PDB file of C-alpha atoms in Angstrom:
ATOM      1  CA  ALA A 200       0.000   0.000   0.000  1.00  0.00           C
ATOM      2  CA  ASP A 201       1.003   3.582  -0.465  1.00  0.00           C
ATOM      3  CA  VAL A 202       2.761   5.162   2.517  1.00  0.00           C
ATOM      4  CA  PRO A 203       1.710   8.829   2.562  1.00  0.00           C
ATOM      5  CA  ASN A 204       3.374   9.978   5.794  1.00  0.00           C
ATOM      6  CA  VAL A 205       7.101   9.711   5.023  1.00  0.00           C
ATOM      7  CA  ALA A 206       8.761  12.983   6.227  1.00  0.00           C
ATOM      8  CA  ILE A 207      12.034  14.231   4.825  1.00  0.00           C
ATOM      9  CA  ALA A 208      13.770  16.870   6.968  1.00  0.00           C
ATOM     10  CA  SER A 209      16.564  19.042   5.684  1.00  0.00           C
ATOM     11  CA  ALA A 210      18.742  21.594   7.469  1.00  0.00           C
ATOM     12  CA  THR A 211      21.227  24.146   6.229  1.00  0.00           C
ATOM     13  CA  ASN A 212      24.791  23.416   7.274  1.00  0.00           C
ATOM     14  CA  ALA A 213      26.430  25.928   9.621  1.00  0.00           C
ATOM     15  CA  PHE A 214      30.068  26.888   9.897  1.00  0.00           C
ATOM     16  CA  THR A 215      32.225  28.938  12.257  1.00  0.00           C
ATOM     17  CA  ILE A 216      33.981  32.240  11.540  1.00  0.00           C
ATOM     18  CA  GLY A 217      37.413  32.628  13.106  1.00  0.00           C
ATOM     19  CA  GLY A 218      41.107  33.102  12.731  1.00  0.00           C
ATOM     20  CA  SER A 219      43.949  34.307  14.907  1.00  0.00           C
ATOM     21  CA  VAL A 220      44.918  37.206  17.187  1.00  0.00           C
ATOM     22  CA  SER A 221      48.531  38.380  17.379  1.00  0.00           C
ATOM     23  CA  GLY A 222      50.399  41.190  19.146  1.00  0.00           C
ATOM     24  CA  TYR A 223      47.716  41.624  21.797  1.00  0.00           C
ATOM     25  CA  ASN A 224      49.310  42.659  25.082  1.00  0.00           C
ATOM     26  CA  GLY A 225      46.740  45.074  26.473  1.00  0.00           C
ATOM     27  CA  THR A 226      43.339  44.445  28.016  1.00  0.00           C
ATOM     28  CA  GLY A 227      39.767  44.775  26.769  1.00  0.00           C
ATOM     29  CA  LEU A 228      39.852  43.526  23.171  1.00  0.00           C
ATOM     30  CA  SER A 229      36.427  42.592  21.765  1.00  0.00           C
ATOM     31  CA  LEU A 230      35.423  41.503  18.264  1.00  0.00           C
ATOM     32  CA  ARG A 231      31.930  41.550  16.767  1.00  0.00           C
ATOM     33  CA  LEU A 232      30.450  39.340  14.050  1.00  0.00           C
ATOM     34  CA  ASN A 233      27.780  40.847  11.781  1.00  0.00           C
ATOM     35  CA  GLY A 234      27.121  43.605  14.316  1.00  0.00           C
ATOM     36  CA  THR A 235      25.480  41.256  16.801  1.00  0.00           C
ATOM     37  CA  THR A 236      27.711  38.535  18.233  1.00  0.00           C
ATOM     38  CA  THR A 237      30.530  39.767  20.491  1.00  0.00           C
ATOM     39  CA  LEU A 238      33.639  37.825  21.398  1.00  0.00           C
ATOM     40  CA  SER A 239      35.801  39.213  24.231  1.00  0.00           C
ATOM     41  CA  PHE A 240      39.423  38.269  24.837  1.00  0.00           C
ATOM     42  CA  PRO A 241      41.305  37.953  28.127  1.00  0.00           C
ATOM     43  CA  PRO A 242      44.600  39.864  28.582  1.00  0.00           C
ATOM     44  CA  LEU A 243      47.353  38.427  26.381  1.00  0.00           C
ATOM     45  CA  GLY A 244      44.666  36.397  24.594  1.00  0.00           C
ATOM     46  CA  ASN A 245      46.696  35.717  21.460  1.00  0.00           C
ATOM     47  CA  GLY A 246      46.067  32.624  19.352  1.00  0.00           C
ATOM     48  CA  GLN A 247      43.148  31.015  17.550  1.00  0.00           C
ATOM     49  CA  TYR A 248      39.511  32.031  18.037  1.00  0.00           C
ATOM     50  CA  ALA A 249      36.108  31.251  16.494  1.00  0.00           C
ATOM     51  CA  PHE A 250      32.610  32.721  16.666  1.00  0.00           C
ATOM     52  CA  PRO A 251      29.600  30.398  16.994  1.00  0.00           C
ATOM     53  CA  ALA A 252      28.528  28.803  13.723  1.00  0.00           C
ATOM     54  CA  ILE A 253      26.221  30.567  11.276  1.00  0.00           C
ATOM     55  CA  ALA A 254      24.323  29.210   8.276  1.00  0.00           C
ATOM     56  CA  ASP A 255      26.185  28.288   5.121  1.00  0.00           C
ATOM     57  CA  GLY A 256      25.794  30.882   2.394  1.00  0.00           C
ATOM     58  CA  SER A 257      25.538  33.720   4.922  1.00  0.00           C
ATOM     59  CA  THR A 258      27.685  36.804   4.601  1.00  0.00           C
ATOM     60  CA  TYR A 259      29.975  37.614   7.489  1.00  0.00           C
ATOM     61  CA  SER A 260      31.808  40.704   8.721  1.00  0.00           C
ATOM     62  CA  VAL A 261      34.222  40.755  11.648  1.00  0.00           C
ATOM     63  CA  LEU A 262      35.114  44.119  13.190  1.00  0.00           C
ATOM     64  CA  VAL A 263      36.873  45.330  16.339  1.00  0.00           C
ATOM     65  CA  SER A 264      34.117  46.495  18.678  1.00  0.00           C
ATOM     66  CA  LEU A 265      36.436  47.528  21.521  1.00  0.00           C
ATOM     67  CA  GLN A 266      40.118  48.365  21.199  1.00  0.00           C
ATOM     68  CA  PRO A 267      42.441  47.206  23.974  1.00  0.00           C
ATOM     69  CA  ILE A 268      43.869  49.785  26.338  1.00  0.00           C
ATOM     70  CA  GLY A 269      47.020  51.263  24.851  1.00  0.00           C
ATOM     71  CA  GLN A 270      46.741  49.391  21.541  1.00  0.00           C
ATOM     72  CA  VAL A 271      45.107  49.512  18.125  1.00  0.00           C
ATOM     73  CA  CYS A 272      43.988  46.251  16.486  1.00  0.00           C
ATOM     74  CA  THR A 273      43.160  45.828  12.813  1.00  0.00           C
ATOM     75  CA  VAL A 274      41.275  43.059  11.003  1.00  0.00           C
ATOM     76  CA  ALA A 275      42.385  41.420   7.748  1.00  0.00           C
ATOM     77  CA  PHE A 276      40.174  39.108   5.631  1.00  0.00           C
ATOM     78  CA  GLY A 277      37.275  40.014   7.917  1.00  0.00           C
ATOM     79  CA  SER A 278      34.387  39.788   5.457  1.00  0.00           C
ATOM     80  CA  GLY A 279      33.003  37.380   2.876  1.00  0.00           C
ATOM     81  CA  THR A 280      30.380  34.687   2.269  1.00  0.00           C
ATOM     82  CA  LEU A 281      30.370  31.208   3.786  1.00  0.00           C
ATOM     83  CA  ALA A 282      30.968  28.575   1.132  1.00  0.00           C
ATOM     84  CA  GLY A 283      30.681  25.153   2.723  1.00  0.00           C
ATOM     85  CA  ALA A 284      33.560  25.334   5.191  1.00  0.00           C
ATOM     86  CA  ASN A 285      34.698  26.977   8.410  1.00  0.00           C
ATOM     87  CA  VAL A 286      36.449  30.343   7.938  1.00  0.00           C
ATOM     88  CA  THR A 287      39.805  30.273   9.746  1.00  0.00           C
ATOM     89  CA  ASN A 288      41.798  33.140   8.204  1.00  0.00           C
ATOM     90  CA  VAL A 289      40.348  36.284   9.816  1.00  0.00           C
ATOM     91  CA  ALA A 290      43.564  37.815  11.169  1.00  0.00           C
ATOM     92  CA  VAL A 291      43.491  40.354  14.000  1.00  0.00           C
ATOM     93  CA  THR A 292      46.808  42.152  14.470  1.00  0.00           C
ATOM     94  CA  CYS A 293      47.395  44.459  17.451  1.00  0.00           C
ATOM     95  CA  ALA A 294      50.106  47.078  17.895  1.00  0.00           C
ATOM     96  CA  THR A 295      50.935  49.188  20.931  1.00  0.00           C
ATOM     97  CA  ASN A 296      50.321  52.918  20.566  1.00  0.00           C
ATOM     98  CA  THR A 297      53.532  54.934  20.413  1.00  0.00           C
ATOM     99  CA  PHE A 298      54.098  58.663  20.794  1.00  0.00           C
ATOM    100  CA  THR A 299      56.815  61.237  20.139  1.00  0.00           C
ATOM    101  CA  ILE A 300      58.779  63.029  22.840  1.00  0.00           C
ATOM    102  CA  GLY A 301      59.718  66.630  22.105  1.00  0.00           C
ATOM    103  CA  GLY A 302      59.561  70.291  22.991  1.00  0.00           C
ATOM    104  CA  THR A 303      61.577  73.449  22.361  1.00  0.00           C
ATOM    105  CA  VAL A 304      65.126  74.742  22.770  1.00  0.00           C
ATOM    106  CA  SER A 305      65.697  78.426  23.595  1.00  0.00           C
ATOM    107  CA  GLY A 306      68.727  80.628  24.227  1.00  0.00           C
ATOM    108  CA  LEU A 307      71.136  78.384  22.319  1.00  0.00           C
ATOM    109  CA  SER A 308      74.132  80.245  20.900  1.00  0.00           C
ATOM    110  CA  GLY A 309      76.905  77.682  21.352  1.00  0.00           C
ATOM    111  CA  THR A 310      77.627  74.503  19.432  1.00  0.00           C
ATOM    112  CA  GLY A 311      77.594  70.832  20.363  1.00  0.00           C
ATOM    113  CA  LEU A 312      74.369  70.544  22.363  1.00  0.00           C
ATOM    114  CA  VAL A 313      73.186  66.923  22.512  1.00  0.00           C
ATOM    115  CA  LEU A 314      69.956  65.816  24.195  1.00  0.00           C
ATOM    116  CA  GLN A 315      69.007  62.320  25.304  1.00  0.00           C
ATOM    117  CA  ASN A 316      65.790  60.496  26.148  1.00  0.00           C
ATOM    118  CA  ASN A 317      65.877  57.614  28.607  1.00  0.00           C
ATOM    119  CA  GLY A 318      69.669  57.550  28.476  1.00  0.00           C
ATOM    120  CA  GLY A 319      69.850  57.129  24.692  1.00  0.00           C
ATOM    121  CA  ASP A 320      68.367  58.235  21.357  1.00  0.00           C
ATOM    122  CA  ASN A 321      70.953  61.032  21.120  1.00  0.00           C
ATOM    123  CA  LEU A 322      69.624  64.202  19.471  1.00  0.00           C
ATOM    124  CA  PRO A 323      72.111  66.961  18.446  1.00  0.00           C
ATOM    125  CA  ARG A 324      70.716  70.503  18.314  1.00  0.00           C
ATOM    126  CA  SER A 325      72.345  73.480  16.612  1.00  0.00           C
ATOM    127  CA  ALA A 326      69.669  76.180  16.941  1.00  0.00           C
ATOM    128  CA  ASP A 327      66.636  77.276  18.910  1.00  0.00           C
ATOM    129  CA  GLY A 328      63.261  75.811  18.011  1.00  0.00           C
ATOM    130  CA  ALA A 329      61.132  72.702  18.216  1.00  0.00           C
ATOM    131  CA  PHE A 330      62.575  69.199  18.471  1.00  0.00           C
ATOM    132  CA  ASN A 331      61.373  65.588  18.555  1.00  0.00           C
ATOM    133  CA  PHE A 332      63.361  62.482  19.402  1.00  0.00           C
ATOM    134  CA  THR A 333      63.525  59.897  16.635  1.00  0.00           C
ATOM    135  CA  THR A 334      62.394  56.924  18.715  1.00  0.00           C
ATOM    136  CA  LYS A 335      58.730  56.874  19.681  1.00  0.00           C
ATOM    137  CA  ILE A 336      57.746  55.653  23.148  1.00  0.00           C
ATOM    138  CA  ALA A 337      55.015  53.129  23.904  1.00  0.00           C
ATOM    139  CA  GLN A 338      51.916  54.344  25.700  1.00  0.00           C
ATOM    140  CA  GLY A 339      52.274  53.924  29.451  1.00  0.00           C
ATOM    141  CA  SER A 340      56.086  53.955  29.344  1.00  0.00           C
ATOM    142  CA  ALA A 341      58.267  56.478  31.150  1.00  0.00           C
ATOM    143  CA  TYR A 342      60.367  59.130  29.437  1.00  0.00           C
ATOM    144  CA  SER A 343      63.234  61.214  30.797  1.00  0.00           C
ATOM    145  CA  VAL A 344      64.923  63.965  28.761  1.00  0.00           C
ATOM    146  CA  SER A 345      68.412  65.100  29.769  1.00  0.00           C
ATOM    147  CA  VAL A 346      71.402  66.999  28.406  1.00  0.00           C
ATOM    148  CA  LEU A 347      74.233  64.707  27.347  1.00  0.00           C
ATOM    149  CA  THR A 348      76.625  67.389  26.054  1.00  0.00           C
ATOM    150  CA  GLN A 349      76.523  71.070  26.964  1.00  0.00           C
ATOM    151  CA  PRO A 350      77.212  73.683  24.250  1.00  0.00           C
ATOM    152  CA  SER A 351      80.590  75.370  23.779  1.00  0.00           C
ATOM    153  CA  ASN A 352      81.888  78.359  21.784  1.00  0.00           C
ATOM    154  CA  PRO A 353      80.513  80.098  23.801  1.00  0.00           C
ATOM    155  CA  SER A 354      80.289  77.870  26.828  1.00  0.00           C
ATOM    156  CA  GLN A 355      76.660  77.442  27.884  1.00  0.00           C
ATOM    157  CA  THR A 356      74.596  75.538  30.416  1.00  0.00           C
ATOM    158  CA  CYS A 357      71.250  74.142  29.281  1.00  0.00           C
ATOM    159  CA  THR A 358      68.621  72.927  31.723  1.00  0.00           C
ATOM    160  CA  VAL A 359      65.529  70.789  31.107  1.00  0.00           C
ATOM    161  CA  ALA A 360      62.040  71.545  32.452  1.00  0.00           C
ATOM    162  CA  GLY A 361      59.080  69.186  32.101  1.00  0.00           C
ATOM    163  CA  GLY A 362      61.425  66.483  30.905  1.00  0.00           C
ATOM    164  CA  SER A 363      60.004  63.384  32.587  1.00  0.00           C
ATOM    165  CA  GLY A 364      56.707  61.591  32.948  1.00  0.00           C
ATOM    166  CA  THR A 365      54.568  58.769  31.580  1.00  0.00           C
ATOM    167  CA  VAL A 366      53.470  58.721  27.955  1.00  0.00           C
ATOM    168  CA  SER A 367      49.761  58.987  27.140  1.00  0.00           C
ATOM    169  CA  ALA A 368      49.970  61.223  24.039  1.00  0.00           C
ATOM    170  CA  ASN A 369      52.605  63.062  22.023  1.00  0.00           C
ATOM    171  CA  VAL A 370      54.773  65.043  24.440  1.00  0.00           C
ATOM    172  CA  THR A 371      55.427  68.595  23.188  1.00  0.00           C
ATOM    173  CA  ASN A 372      56.143  70.594  26.356  1.00  0.00           C
ATOM    174  CA  VAL A 373      59.745  69.690  27.218  1.00  0.00           C
ATOM    175  CA  VAL A 374      61.613  73.007  27.589  1.00  0.00           C
ATOM    176  CA  VAL A 375      65.396  73.171  27.172  1.00  0.00           C
ATOM    177  CA  ALA A 376      66.662  76.633  28.219  1.00  0.00           C
ATOM    178  CA  CYS A 377      70.289  77.592  27.581  1.00  0.00           C
ATOM    179  CA  VAL A 378      72.247  80.456  29.145  1.00  0.00           C
ATOM    180  CA  THR A 379      75.792  81.568  28.405  1.00  0.00           C
ATOM    181  CA  ASN A 380      78.183  80.901  31.253  1.00  0.00           C
ATOM    182  CA  THR A 381      79.804  83.969  32.860  1.00  0.00           C
ATOM    183  CA  PHE A 382      83.167  84.176  34.663  1.00  0.00           C
ATOM    184  CA  THR A 383      85.040  86.782  36.658  1.00  0.00           C
ATOM    185  CA  ILE A 384      88.214  88.495  35.433  1.00  0.00           C
ATOM    186  CA  GLY A 385      90.703  89.306  38.147  1.00  0.00           C
ATOM    187  CA  GLY A 386      94.196  89.010  39.557  1.00  0.00           C
ATOM    188  CA  ASN A 387      96.550  90.745  42.025  1.00  0.00           C
ATOM    189  CA  VAL A 388      97.963  94.261  42.263  1.00  0.00           C
ATOM    190  CA  THR A 389     101.454  94.516  43.786  1.00  0.00           C
ATOM    191  CA  GLY A 390     103.682  97.414  44.691  1.00  0.00           C
ATOM    192  CA  LEU A 391     100.883  99.992  44.820  1.00  0.00           C
ATOM    193  CA  SER A 392     101.651 102.828  47.275  1.00  0.00           C
ATOM    194  CA  GLY A 393      99.777 105.719  45.677  1.00  0.00           C
ATOM    195  CA  THR A 394      96.091 106.492  45.275  1.00  0.00           C
ATOM    196  CA  GLY A 395      93.725 106.747  42.345  1.00  0.00           C
ATOM    197  CA  LEU A 396      94.568 103.570  40.438  1.00  0.00           C
ATOM    198  CA  VAL A 397      91.658 102.572  38.179  1.00  0.00           C
ATOM    199  CA  LEU A 398      91.646  99.378  36.110  1.00  0.00           C
ATOM    200  CA  ARG A 399      89.446  98.793  33.077  1.00  0.00           C
ATOM    201  CA  ASN A 400      88.095  95.668  31.463  1.00  0.00           C
ATOM    202  CA  ASN A 401      86.559  96.109  28.000  1.00  0.00           C
ATOM    203  CA  GLY A 402      86.412  99.867  28.543  1.00  0.00           C
ATOM    204  CA  VAL A 403      84.560  99.685  31.845  1.00  0.00           C
ATOM    205  CA  ASP A 404      86.144 101.064  35.038  1.00  0.00           C
ATOM    206  CA  ASN A 405      86.582  98.675  37.928  1.00  0.00           C
TER     207      ASN A 405
END
């Protein structure tokens, strides 16, 4: 006899969307799939990851929903359409924010001034004006600007104000102020028995 009640059930296959995280050394990283599903990562959560499976043939888009503290993460190969297999190549690469250390030099008339940051990154200066060290400093790191070599011809002494702290943005307020050194001119007078002796230095009575 005919069998009229045979049921055939079908279901669309589902596959995961994932990849790898590298360079993550901050805290707070979160990714979002298709604007709805969020995946949060623990500190130092580098390695493989995967979102829950979605239906085959669906489009997908992975974005960073929350950047980690002190870092910027970018997504490569983050969008496409499922085609019968898990997606495993969505690469999330994180880099620590870095900032410049700089300021201004004033009063410089000598030659040979060399500045340092954190005991290195030597920066020669030959004139007044703005300066920036070549090496950028990671967010949250300390910086310390000092004078390695004082100017000569004429001899000067340069001092640093606002030269240390912790980096949270580009530093532009380090002030290096230079002044020309001054010295006394003198000696001894011998054999003087009269009155009225006047000595001059550069045309000025003393």
